[in-house]
Amino acid sequence: MAEDSSNIDSSTRLVSGDDEQNVACGRRRHRVLMVCDFFFPNFGGVESHIYLLAQCLLQRGHKVVVLTHAYGNRVGVRYLTNGLKVYYAPRRAVWLQATPPSPLPCLSLPLFRSIIVRERIDIVHGHQSFAPMCHDALLHACTLGRRAVFTDHSLCGFADAASIHMNKLLQFSTAAIHAAICVSHTSKENTVLRAAPSLPPHRVAVIPNAVDANNFLPDPHRCAPGAAAAAAASGASGGGGGAVGGAGAPGGGDDDAVDPPAAAAASADCEAGGKIGEGGEAGEGGVESQRNQGGGAEQGRDGEVVGGGDREGASGAGEEAVRKGGTGEDLRGRGGAEAQTTAASLSSAQGGETRVDGAGARGSEEGGGMRVTVASGVEASAGGDMEVTGRGDMAADMGRELEVTIVVISRLVYRKGADLLVDVIPAVCARFPKVRWIIGGDGAKRGRLEEMRDRHGLHHRVEMLGAVPHSQVRSVLIRGHIFLNSSLTEAFCIAILEAACCGLFVVATRVGGVPEVLPPDMMLLADPNPPDIVEAIAQAIQIVPRVNPQAMHERVSRMYSWHDVAERTERVYDRVMDMPLDDLPSRLTRYYACGVVAGKIFCLVVLLNSLVAALLAYLQPEQRIEVAPDFPLMAKPQPLPAPTGTREAHSS
């Protein structure tokens, strides 16, 4: 098929499929067919993984084609962004967007063979063990002499009847493949055990999911609850100013995701963060307070509050120093505490008292002296009295005063822990009167959540959004401060990355591969039971005021990148292309070892599939199948396009 090269922009190039030496950017070029039941227009973790991985591989110079089943009237060939070609095969889903398993996989071989030959596919990459089309594709790839790679996105049990049958099918599908990929080390262990002895551990690579950080930016005009109070606590509104240093590190650091000074510095973007008291102004790196007396102005940064200790208040002895403006008198208190600036209440005045808390500032003329109360419960007064209150009571009081929004975006089904939310939400609302909830997603358990909201009268505090289009996920996330993932089983959970990338602190159940996703300072883990989740949320509410959303976004974007996932997947492709192809007797030996009865059945299926392939080669030789032209590939990396769909379909 001829094409005028003069019409092709310099940023693109046509790829010649006949030239095996055509290498993009000095790398070996692969032709990959990704097969799965789960793909767009539905949206979920698996669909997003396939789409974004395919886009990055296209940008790296590879050819990628997707094969899935028909969605409504979407049948045939469609082109998505950057020329991603999708075959919507005429097969209908029967349950959760999955097609029915075929008792005779050879029935789908003619269509599969036609696509393989037309697109000149070298590697068949099947996704998800719950996708029947994936299992058929892996069998056909080995029959037709192509390399086969399998990615497992979910965890599966061992004891129930459905898991036993699924694991036996996984044994069959992985007996002759060349490599497997899992999204977490927990997932790898689960997959190897389920597929044993077909899949040895050395053939399984661990490549996590990722997030496109450009699509999940934190709100630059919003800071954590209590940040205005942090700025107020940083500078006295009377005769002296104050600079607040972070716990254990005065001045803080821009790279800390949980950073009191950064939250205080960001208070200029908050409603109450601009000016503090009368003449108090929040500045960069600290707060300078100005006070006019007589005809002159006194300006100083001679008050300082420095706290020590870690996030839990368990390390070392904290120190708070309050220097009375103009006198040089130091008041120091010792205690195992931290200077939790964002929820601190600072009172300082000359001849009066001004108190600033998480809700803002208010003044009273009730007497002299200076009093400072920090989150650790250390209270100092200019008269020399000092009272150390219990940290737990102080933290609880602070939590009740903070206005915190908790976001849940998930399919509302049993596996995602929707039943846990029925007990967790009322308990949290009763304990923290100013906590609100936003729940996005749809599913079989939505009725139970709505019933809970009616029973406890929480309509004004629990907002049910229903199915959330993926293009609107960020706009929902940036409305909150805490993201809750209550799943009962999870191999990785991309939703956690999306929330953290938007600057939300994460509370998640300690299941599957979730503990591998984020470090402890960005996520709290809880056992999958309501009391433990409620306690984890209570701790998170105390941490939220110190969260720096922008720093958290930058950390996540450095840790996870789809381009890194594509590069690591490319190395797997390079390795399997160097592996020799197994002949039919070698493959039959592997299938036969899958079980006393199942092994013999598997061998019969493979023999029948090989017989049909030989018949097709005779009736329709490959030379008679028209070769599809390649789409011009982008020579320069482009920003990843945002996928579309709703957050209610199958997800990993």
XYZ file of C-alpha atoms in Angstrom:
652
model
C 0.000 0.000 0.000
C 1.755 3.142 -1.213
C 1.712 6.353 0.742
C 3.134 9.769 -0.019
C 5.874 10.467 2.477
C 5.684 14.183 1.752
C 2.388 14.317 3.652
C 3.968 12.940 6.805
C 5.034 15.491 9.397
C 8.663 15.483 10.515
C 7.560 14.502 14.019
C 6.195 11.192 12.720
C 7.593 8.361 10.672
C 6.140 5.388 8.855
C 7.323 2.041 10.152
C 8.082 -0.677 7.638
C 6.921 -4.027 8.977
C 9.003 -5.977 6.498
C 12.249 -4.493 7.738
C 13.161 -6.379 10.912
C 16.089 -4.017 11.406
C 13.777 -1.061 11.879
C 14.719 -0.014 15.379
C 13.197 2.867 17.336
C 15.722 4.943 19.267
C 18.300 2.181 19.135
C 15.973 -0.456 20.657
C 14.552 -3.654 19.263
C 11.065 -3.132 17.903
C 8.260 -5.493 18.897
C 4.781 -6.131 17.538
C 2.513 -6.832 20.462
C -1.089 -7.997 20.643
C -2.684 -7.326 24.049
C -5.738 -9.465 24.751
C -8.256 -9.037 27.547
C -12.000 -9.044 28.119
C -11.723 -5.776 30.023
C -11.081 -2.659 27.976
C -12.623 0.680 27.083
C -15.309 2.001 26.900
C -15.612 0.461 30.358
C -13.098 1.669 32.875
C -11.161 0.005 35.658
C -7.672 -0.782 36.828
C -7.019 -3.427 34.154
C -8.450 -1.301 31.356
C -6.368 1.687 32.403
C -3.219 -0.449 32.691
C -3.583 -1.838 29.156
C -4.381 1.528 27.607
C -1.593 3.545 29.256
C 1.000 0.791 28.815
C 0.064 0.555 25.132
C 0.409 4.319 24.713
C 3.895 4.326 26.244
C 4.988 1.361 24.129
C 3.763 3.181 21.026
C 5.817 6.194 22.004
C 8.843 3.929 22.386
C 8.469 2.816 18.765
C 6.657 -0.521 19.178
C 3.478 -1.590 17.456
C 0.620 -2.412 19.834
C -2.797 -3.821 18.948
C -5.576 -4.612 21.438
C -8.111 -7.430 21.113
C -11.247 -7.438 23.253
C -14.920 -8.339 22.922
C -17.740 -6.216 21.540
C -19.262 -3.510 23.748
C -22.803 -2.752 22.661
C -22.690 -1.745 19.008
C -18.932 -1.252 19.124
C -17.847 -4.139 16.893
C -14.987 -4.262 14.437
C -11.839 -2.135 14.286
C -11.456 1.203 16.059
C -8.490 3.541 16.352
C -7.774 5.316 19.633
C -5.252 8.024 20.468
C -1.857 7.843 18.744
C -3.113 5.150 16.383
C -3.783 2.479 19.013
C -5.710 -0.139 17.022
C -8.447 -2.063 18.831
C -10.263 -5.142 17.527
C -13.706 -5.532 19.094
C -14.404 -9.198 18.370
C -18.047 -10.320 17.921
C -18.243 -11.971 21.341
C -20.696 -10.871 24.016
C -20.035 -10.503 27.736
C -22.279 -12.449 30.069
C -21.031 -11.472 33.550
C -18.949 -8.507 34.776
C -17.873 -7.738 31.203
C -16.332 -11.215 30.803
C -17.175 -13.505 27.912
C -18.218 -17.100 28.612
C -15.377 -19.646 28.643
C -15.261 -21.659 25.457
C -15.326 -25.454 25.887
C -13.488 -25.668 22.551
C -10.907 -22.871 22.266
C -10.210 -23.902 18.691
C -13.489 -22.228 17.669
C -11.903 -18.798 18.173
C -8.662 -19.743 16.415
C -9.641 -18.596 12.862
C -10.302 -14.999 13.932
C -7.272 -14.930 16.189
C -5.012 -16.308 13.462
C -6.275 -13.744 10.987
C -5.399 -10.882 13.354
C -1.997 -12.378 14.160
C -1.078 -12.651 10.484
C -2.575 -9.317 9.378
C -0.734 -7.363 12.081
C 2.429 -9.536 11.895
C 2.366 -10.049 15.659
C 5.474 -11.366 17.429
C 4.307 -11.324 21.061
C 0.855 -12.062 22.459
C 0.362 -10.412 25.844
C -2.679 -11.643 27.767
C -4.030 -9.736 30.768
C -6.000 -10.907 33.808
C -6.628 -14.467 34.931
C -10.398 -13.800 35.059
C -10.514 -13.034 31.303
C -11.457 -16.088 29.158
C -10.225 -14.351 26.011
C -6.789 -14.084 27.608
C -6.572 -17.840 28.191
C -7.657 -18.582 24.615
C -5.076 -16.139 23.267
C -2.195 -17.686 25.227
C -3.080 -21.145 23.885
C -3.386 -19.874 20.305
C -0.106 -17.963 20.524
C 1.821 -21.082 21.489
C 0.045 -23.065 18.763
C 0.924 -20.518 16.084
C 4.559 -20.198 17.126
C 4.387 -16.780 18.816
C 5.814 -15.769 22.161
C 3.282 -15.546 24.974
C 3.389 -13.230 27.996
C 0.799 -13.131 30.761
C 0.071 -10.370 33.311
C -1.989 -11.131 36.400
C -3.704 -8.131 37.996
C -5.660 -9.756 40.821
C -5.378 -12.136 43.729
C -7.335 -15.364 43.944
C -8.042 -17.857 46.696
C -7.373 -21.568 46.915
C -10.201 -23.195 48.866
C -13.564 -22.349 47.267
C -14.875 -24.154 44.212
C -14.563 -21.173 41.866
C -10.932 -20.607 42.856
C -10.065 -24.288 42.378
C -11.410 -24.280 38.822
C -9.801 -20.923 38.043
C -6.426 -22.085 39.323
C -6.583 -25.243 37.239
C -7.306 -23.134 34.164
C -4.346 -20.907 35.079
C -2.129 -23.989 35.222
C -3.219 -24.894 31.700
C -2.720 -21.395 30.272
C 0.715 -20.813 31.802
C 2.171 -24.256 31.044
C 3.762 -23.149 27.765
C 4.055 -19.361 28.075
C 7.447 -17.699 28.008
C 7.083 -15.127 30.825
C 4.628 -13.717 33.310
C 4.296 -10.313 34.967
C 2.710 -9.496 38.316
C 1.943 -6.054 39.716
C 3.293 -6.726 43.228
C 5.419 -9.253 45.060
C 2.329 -10.498 46.879
C 0.660 -11.017 43.518
C 3.699 -12.926 42.259
C 3.609 -15.278 45.236
C -0.109 -15.836 44.749
C 0.198 -16.473 41.003
C 3.139 -18.870 41.317
C 1.352 -20.911 43.978
C -1.860 -21.074 41.963
C -0.130 -22.027 38.707
C 2.342 -24.504 40.221
C 4.037 -26.479 38.784
C 3.425 -24.890 35.369
C 4.946 -21.488 36.126
C 8.383 -21.407 37.800
C 9.176 -18.274 39.865
C 12.169 -17.285 37.730
C 9.848 -16.664 34.779
C 7.739 -14.149 36.720
C 8.707 -10.471 36.781
C 7.261 -7.878 39.169
C 6.333 -4.623 37.431
C 3.956 -2.420 39.441
C 1.206 -0.246 38.091
C 1.743 3.481 37.780
C -0.121 6.757 37.561
C -0.040 9.577 35.057
C 0.864 12.412 37.409
C -0.132 15.074 34.876
C -3.773 14.010 35.174
C -3.809 14.057 38.992
C -2.453 17.392 40.149
C -3.303 18.685 43.638
C -5.399 21.820 43.945
C -2.883 24.693 44.130
C -5.418 26.996 45.826
C -6.220 24.713 48.693
C -4.226 23.695 51.720
C -4.802 21.274 54.562
C -7.391 21.959 57.283
C -5.921 24.059 60.077
C -3.207 25.558 57.871
C -4.521 29.017 58.628
C -4.034 28.272 62.298
C -0.531 27.138 61.455
C 0.259 30.531 60.037
C -1.313 32.165 63.049
C 0.715 29.982 65.359
C 3.829 30.993 63.448
C 3.531 34.655 64.358
C 2.253 36.310 67.519
C -0.487 38.818 66.854
C 0.724 41.110 69.654
C 4.088 42.660 70.469
C 6.240 39.899 68.935
C 6.444 37.629 65.938
C 6.979 33.902 65.755
C 8.606 31.469 63.357
C 7.461 27.857 63.549
C 9.806 25.020 62.742
C 8.731 21.494 61.914
C 8.898 18.552 64.274
C 12.527 17.716 64.703
C 13.576 19.982 61.808
C 13.068 23.732 62.231
C 12.368 25.301 58.910
C 11.195 22.059 57.327
C 11.956 20.740 53.887
C 10.195 21.000 50.586
C 10.472 17.290 49.908
C 8.596 16.158 52.991
C 5.090 14.917 52.252
C 4.108 15.508 55.884
C 5.533 18.956 56.509
C 4.200 21.483 59.030
C 6.345 24.402 57.799
C 5.295 23.811 54.212
C 1.687 23.812 55.306
C 2.271 27.081 57.154
C 4.045 28.629 54.187
C 1.197 27.576 51.938
C -1.279 29.349 54.179
C -1.012 32.422 51.979
C -3.291 30.558 49.560
C -5.888 29.843 52.234
C -8.810 31.998 53.129
C -7.504 32.938 56.555
C -3.844 32.605 55.772
C -3.017 36.048 54.437
C -3.081 38.265 57.499
C -3.066 37.272 61.122
C -4.449 39.516 63.823
C -3.969 43.228 63.476
C -1.079 43.992 61.215
C 0.209 40.395 61.201
C 1.409 39.286 57.786
C 2.372 35.802 56.624
C 5.621 35.862 54.714
C 7.857 33.384 52.947
C 9.805 31.133 55.297
C 8.145 32.545 58.400
C 5.667 35.061 59.754
C 6.537 38.620 60.622
C 4.146 40.558 62.789
C 4.019 44.294 62.767
C 2.468 46.433 65.449
C 2.085 50.194 65.388
C 2.373 51.996 68.704
C 2.467 55.791 69.084
C 3.918 57.122 65.886
C 6.394 54.356 65.202
C 6.272 50.784 64.057
C 7.863 47.802 65.752
C 8.693 44.907 63.477
C 10.219 41.726 64.737
C 10.719 38.012 64.318
C 11.743 37.568 67.896
C 9.359 34.817 68.898
C 9.989 31.207 67.988
C 8.210 27.903 68.526
C 10.300 24.850 67.765
C 9.029 21.333 68.301
C 10.828 18.020 68.347
C 9.630 14.481 68.052
C 8.316 12.254 65.325
C 4.845 11.968 63.885
C 3.602 9.795 66.701
C 5.204 11.927 69.409
C 7.325 9.007 70.570
C 10.844 10.168 69.908
C 12.934 12.416 72.147
C 11.870 15.375 74.199
C 10.111 18.217 72.404
C 10.953 21.799 73.169
C 8.785 24.863 72.835
C 10.320 28.282 73.354
C 8.326 31.466 73.589
C 10.275 34.693 73.773
C 8.404 37.681 75.035
C 8.743 40.519 72.532
C 11.287 43.185 73.524
C 12.269 41.633 76.882
C 14.407 38.710 75.804
C 12.693 36.516 78.399
C 12.655 32.853 77.389
C 10.059 30.421 78.526
C 10.924 26.819 77.733
C 8.929 23.712 78.404
C 10.076 20.098 78.153
C 7.907 17.214 77.074
C 7.855 14.252 74.730
C 5.856 16.088 72.148
C 5.856 17.613 68.716
C 5.082 21.141 67.607
C 2.009 20.361 65.595
C 1.631 23.825 64.233
C -1.454 23.410 62.146
C -3.714 22.514 65.052
C -1.931 24.488 67.746
C -3.638 27.213 69.737
C -1.384 30.190 70.336
C -2.274 32.984 72.704
C -0.037 35.993 73.103
C -0.777 39.605 73.841
C 0.460 42.558 75.814
C -2.260 43.624 78.165
C -4.688 41.243 76.496
C -5.061 37.751 75.082
C -5.512 36.688 71.498
C -6.297 33.025 70.810
C -5.906 31.415 67.423
C -7.186 27.909 66.729
C -7.938 25.730 63.712
C -11.072 27.708 62.893
C -9.350 31.088 62.705
C -8.518 33.917 65.133
C -10.517 35.556 67.856
C -9.459 38.099 70.459
C -10.452 38.714 74.039
C -9.413 41.275 76.630
C -9.406 39.065 79.667
C -6.018 39.741 81.216
C -2.311 39.887 80.698
C 0.312 37.299 80.228
C 1.216 35.016 77.399
C 0.065 31.458 76.928
C 1.110 28.961 74.294
C -0.633 25.648 73.798
C 0.825 23.236 71.283
C -0.467 19.902 69.988
C 1.625 17.987 72.474
C -0.323 19.444 75.355
C 2.465 21.666 76.700
C 1.088 24.934 78.020
C 3.361 27.759 79.111
C 2.417 31.115 80.540
C 4.403 34.259 81.123
C 3.738 33.998 84.813
C 5.895 30.895 84.928
C 3.108 28.358 85.282
C 3.251 25.339 83.011
C 0.687 22.619 82.637
C 1.305 19.463 80.633
C -1.942 17.891 79.532
C -2.450 14.432 78.096
C -1.539 14.217 74.418
C -4.344 11.832 73.606
C -7.048 14.151 74.947
C -5.520 17.130 73.208
C -5.290 15.236 69.903
C -8.887 14.103 70.191
C -10.038 17.676 70.829
C -8.078 18.902 67.848
C -9.505 16.189 65.618
C -13.038 17.170 66.567
C -12.335 20.767 65.577
C -10.855 20.015 62.164
C -13.075 20.002 59.113
C -11.856 16.962 57.191
C -13.336 15.355 54.088
C -12.803 11.636 53.476
C -13.117 10.392 49.896
C -13.997 6.868 48.745
C -13.968 6.094 45.004
C -14.479 2.428 44.269
C -16.914 -0.140 42.984
C -19.406 -0.643 45.783
C -19.194 -4.423 45.936
C -18.233 -6.944 48.587
C -14.673 -7.437 47.358
C -14.006 -3.704 47.650
C -15.080 -3.663 51.306
C -18.356 -1.772 50.873
C -19.825 -3.666 53.834
C -17.084 -2.278 56.063
C -18.077 1.263 55.137
C -21.571 0.641 56.525
C -20.082 0.347 60.019
C -17.097 2.689 59.653
C -18.909 5.813 58.449
C -21.365 6.165 61.388
C -18.591 5.498 63.921
C -16.323 8.164 62.430
C -19.152 10.682 62.148
C -20.089 10.169 65.794
C -16.491 10.589 66.940
C -15.609 13.555 64.717
C -18.559 15.929 64.259
C -16.881 17.939 61.485
C -15.847 15.042 59.239
C -17.617 14.744 55.892
C -17.657 11.866 53.389
C -17.718 11.770 49.589
C -18.444 8.339 48.103
C -18.056 7.801 44.381
C -18.844 4.590 42.561
C -21.700 2.214 41.972
C -22.383 -1.442 42.644
C -24.528 -3.990 44.403
C -23.754 -2.565 47.868
C -24.813 0.982 47.130
C -28.267 0.305 48.566
C -26.769 -0.687 51.933
C -24.794 2.559 52.110
C -27.858 4.645 51.294
C -29.829 2.755 53.927
C -27.087 3.468 56.479
C -27.176 7.151 55.595
C -30.950 7.259 56.104
C -30.836 5.306 59.353
C -28.253 7.583 60.982
C -29.458 10.843 59.433
C -26.180 11.600 57.674
C -27.473 13.101 54.437
C -25.714 16.390 55.140
C -22.393 14.651 55.863
C -22.289 11.720 53.398
C -22.450 12.618 49.708
C -23.187 9.767 47.288
C -22.004 10.571 43.751
C -22.718 7.323 41.945
C -20.532 6.293 39.007
C -17.719 8.808 38.482
C -16.321 9.327 34.961
C -12.570 8.939 34.993
C -12.170 12.452 33.620
C -13.792 13.738 36.820
C -11.934 11.566 39.346
C -9.368 14.269 40.076
C -12.059 16.914 40.639
C -13.595 14.615 43.260
C -10.292 13.705 44.911
C -9.098 17.277 45.407
C -12.238 17.986 47.435
C -10.959 15.689 50.168
C -8.089 15.334 52.608
C -8.097 11.578 53.272
C -8.623 8.730 50.813
C -9.997 5.484 52.214
C -9.487 2.138 50.502
C -11.356 -0.622 52.319
C -10.757 -3.506 49.915
C -10.763 -7.078 51.183
C -8.373 -8.223 48.452
C -6.159 -6.143 46.221
C -3.105 -6.933 44.135
C -2.000 -3.314 43.846
C -4.777 -0.641 43.668
C -4.132 2.197 41.223
C -6.757 4.310 43.014
C -4.366 4.718 45.960
C -1.722 6.194 43.652
C -4.229 8.562 42.073
C -5.340 9.822 45.488
C -1.803 10.262 46.807
C -0.834 12.033 43.597
C -3.628 14.532 44.299
C -2.140 15.155 47.738
C -4.518 13.071 49.862
C -3.287 11.095 52.838
C -4.276 7.436 52.407
C -5.858 5.006 54.846
C -6.033 1.472 53.450
C -6.678 -2.059 54.596
C -3.657 -4.266 55.099
C -4.461 -6.787 52.366
C -2.653 -8.220 49.351
C -0.112 -5.945 47.732
C -1.458 -2.709 49.240
C 1.387 -2.386 51.811
C 3.853 -2.269 48.901
C 2.248 0.747 47.218
C 3.277 3.711 49.418
C 5.724 4.319 52.277
C 4.396 4.526 55.860
C 4.579 8.337 56.031
C 2.082 8.595 53.167
C -0.342 5.830 54.116
C -1.727 4.241 57.274
C -2.705 0.574 57.197
C -5.508 -1.071 59.140
C -6.823 -4.578 59.483
C -10.008 -5.135 57.454
C -12.398 -4.669 60.372
C -14.410 -1.555 61.333
C -12.767 -0.750 64.737
C -9.251 -0.847 63.322
C -10.224 1.267 60.298
C -11.870 3.850 62.566
C -8.708 4.102 64.681
C -6.558 4.487 61.576
C -8.823 7.284 60.338
C -8.556 8.962 63.746
C -4.762 8.927 63.463
C -4.916 10.191 59.899
C -7.058 13.150 60.950
C -4.247 14.263 63.271
C -1.688 13.878 60.466
C -3.703 15.616 57.737
C -2.892 19.205 58.846
C 0.804 18.493 58.302
C 0.410 17.039 54.813
C 2.037 18.984 51.995
C -0.041 18.045 48.906
C 2.454 19.357 46.385
C 5.378 17.504 47.969
C 3.320 14.308 48.076
C 2.450 14.712 44.398
C 6.105 15.134 43.471
C 7.114 12.046 45.461
C 4.473 9.871 43.802
C 5.407 11.138 40.339
C 9.031 10.190 41.012
C 8.154 6.744 42.361
C 5.667 5.693 39.667
C 5.756 6.399 35.946
C 4.114 4.626 33.026
C 7.202 5.244 30.944
C 9.206 3.285 33.520
C 6.611 0.483 33.394
C 6.866 0.426 29.594
C 10.667 0.278 29.730
C 10.609 -2.653 32.160
C 7.960 -4.442 30.109
C 10.106 -3.905 27.037
C 12.964 -5.733 28.757
C 10.632 -8.681 29.354
C 9.747 -8.676 25.661
C 13.439 -8.626 24.731
C 14.081 -11.615 26.952
C 11.237 -13.737 25.611
C 12.210 -12.983 22.013
C 15.603 -14.528 22.746
C 14.004 -17.693 24.111
C 13.583 -20.679 21.758
C 10.128 -21.797 20.707
C 8.951 -25.142 22.062
C 7.826 -27.811 19.635
C 4.549 -29.686 20.079
C 5.985 -32.703 21.989
C 7.685 -30.392 24.525
C 4.481 -28.480 25.122
C 2.454 -31.676 25.488
C 4.880 -32.832 28.182
C 4.208 -29.669 30.183
C 0.448 -29.919 29.775
C 0.470 -33.579 30.771
C 2.149 -32.673 34.084
C -0.794 -30.466 35.091
C -2.691 -33.355 36.688
C -3.661 -36.983 36.452
C -6.999 -36.237 34.810
C -6.661 -32.560 33.864
C -3.312 -33.171 32.173
C -4.822 -35.642 29.715
C -7.715 -33.286 28.967
C -5.295 -30.430 28.364
C -3.299 -32.554 25.934
C -6.439 -33.349 23.952
C -7.349 -29.653 23.752
C -3.852 -28.749 22.549
C -3.853 -31.509 19.932
C -7.249 -30.414 18.623
C -6.080 -26.792 18.485
C -2.965 -27.800 16.553
C -5.044 -29.836 14.139
C -7.350 -26.875 13.429
C -4.310 -24.620 12.940
C -2.874 -27.033 10.387
C -6.221 -27.164 8.576
C -6.419 -23.353 8.464
C -2.866 -23.140 7.128
C -3.888 -25.456 4.286
C -7.207 -23.777 3.466
C -5.995 -20.196 3.932
C -2.214 -19.843 3.743
C -0.686 -16.821 5.400
C 0.341 -15.453 2.013
C -3.325 -14.973 1.095
C -4.104 -12.872 4.169
C -3.824 -9.152 3.492
C -1.265 -7.375 5.661
C -2.583 -4.336 7.512
C -0.633 -1.080 7.071
C 1.081 0.394 10.092
C -0.003 3.638 11.625
C 2.599 6.459 11.640
C 4.357 6.374 15.002
C 5.325 9.401 17.009
C 9.073 9.947 16.961
C 9.014 12.154 20.066
C 7.408 11.209 23.391
C 4.052 12.897 23.871
C 2.020 13.479 27.064
C -0.157 10.506 27.887
C -3.773 11.078 26.867
C -6.339 10.833 29.609
C -8.583 7.773 29.271
C -12.333 8.075 29.450
C -14.930 5.907 31.136
C -16.593 5.471 34.506
C -15.128 4.225 37.755
C -17.593 1.373 38.144
C -16.235 -1.368 35.913
C -13.808 -4.163 36.650
C -10.631 -2.964 38.359
C -7.539 -4.587 39.773
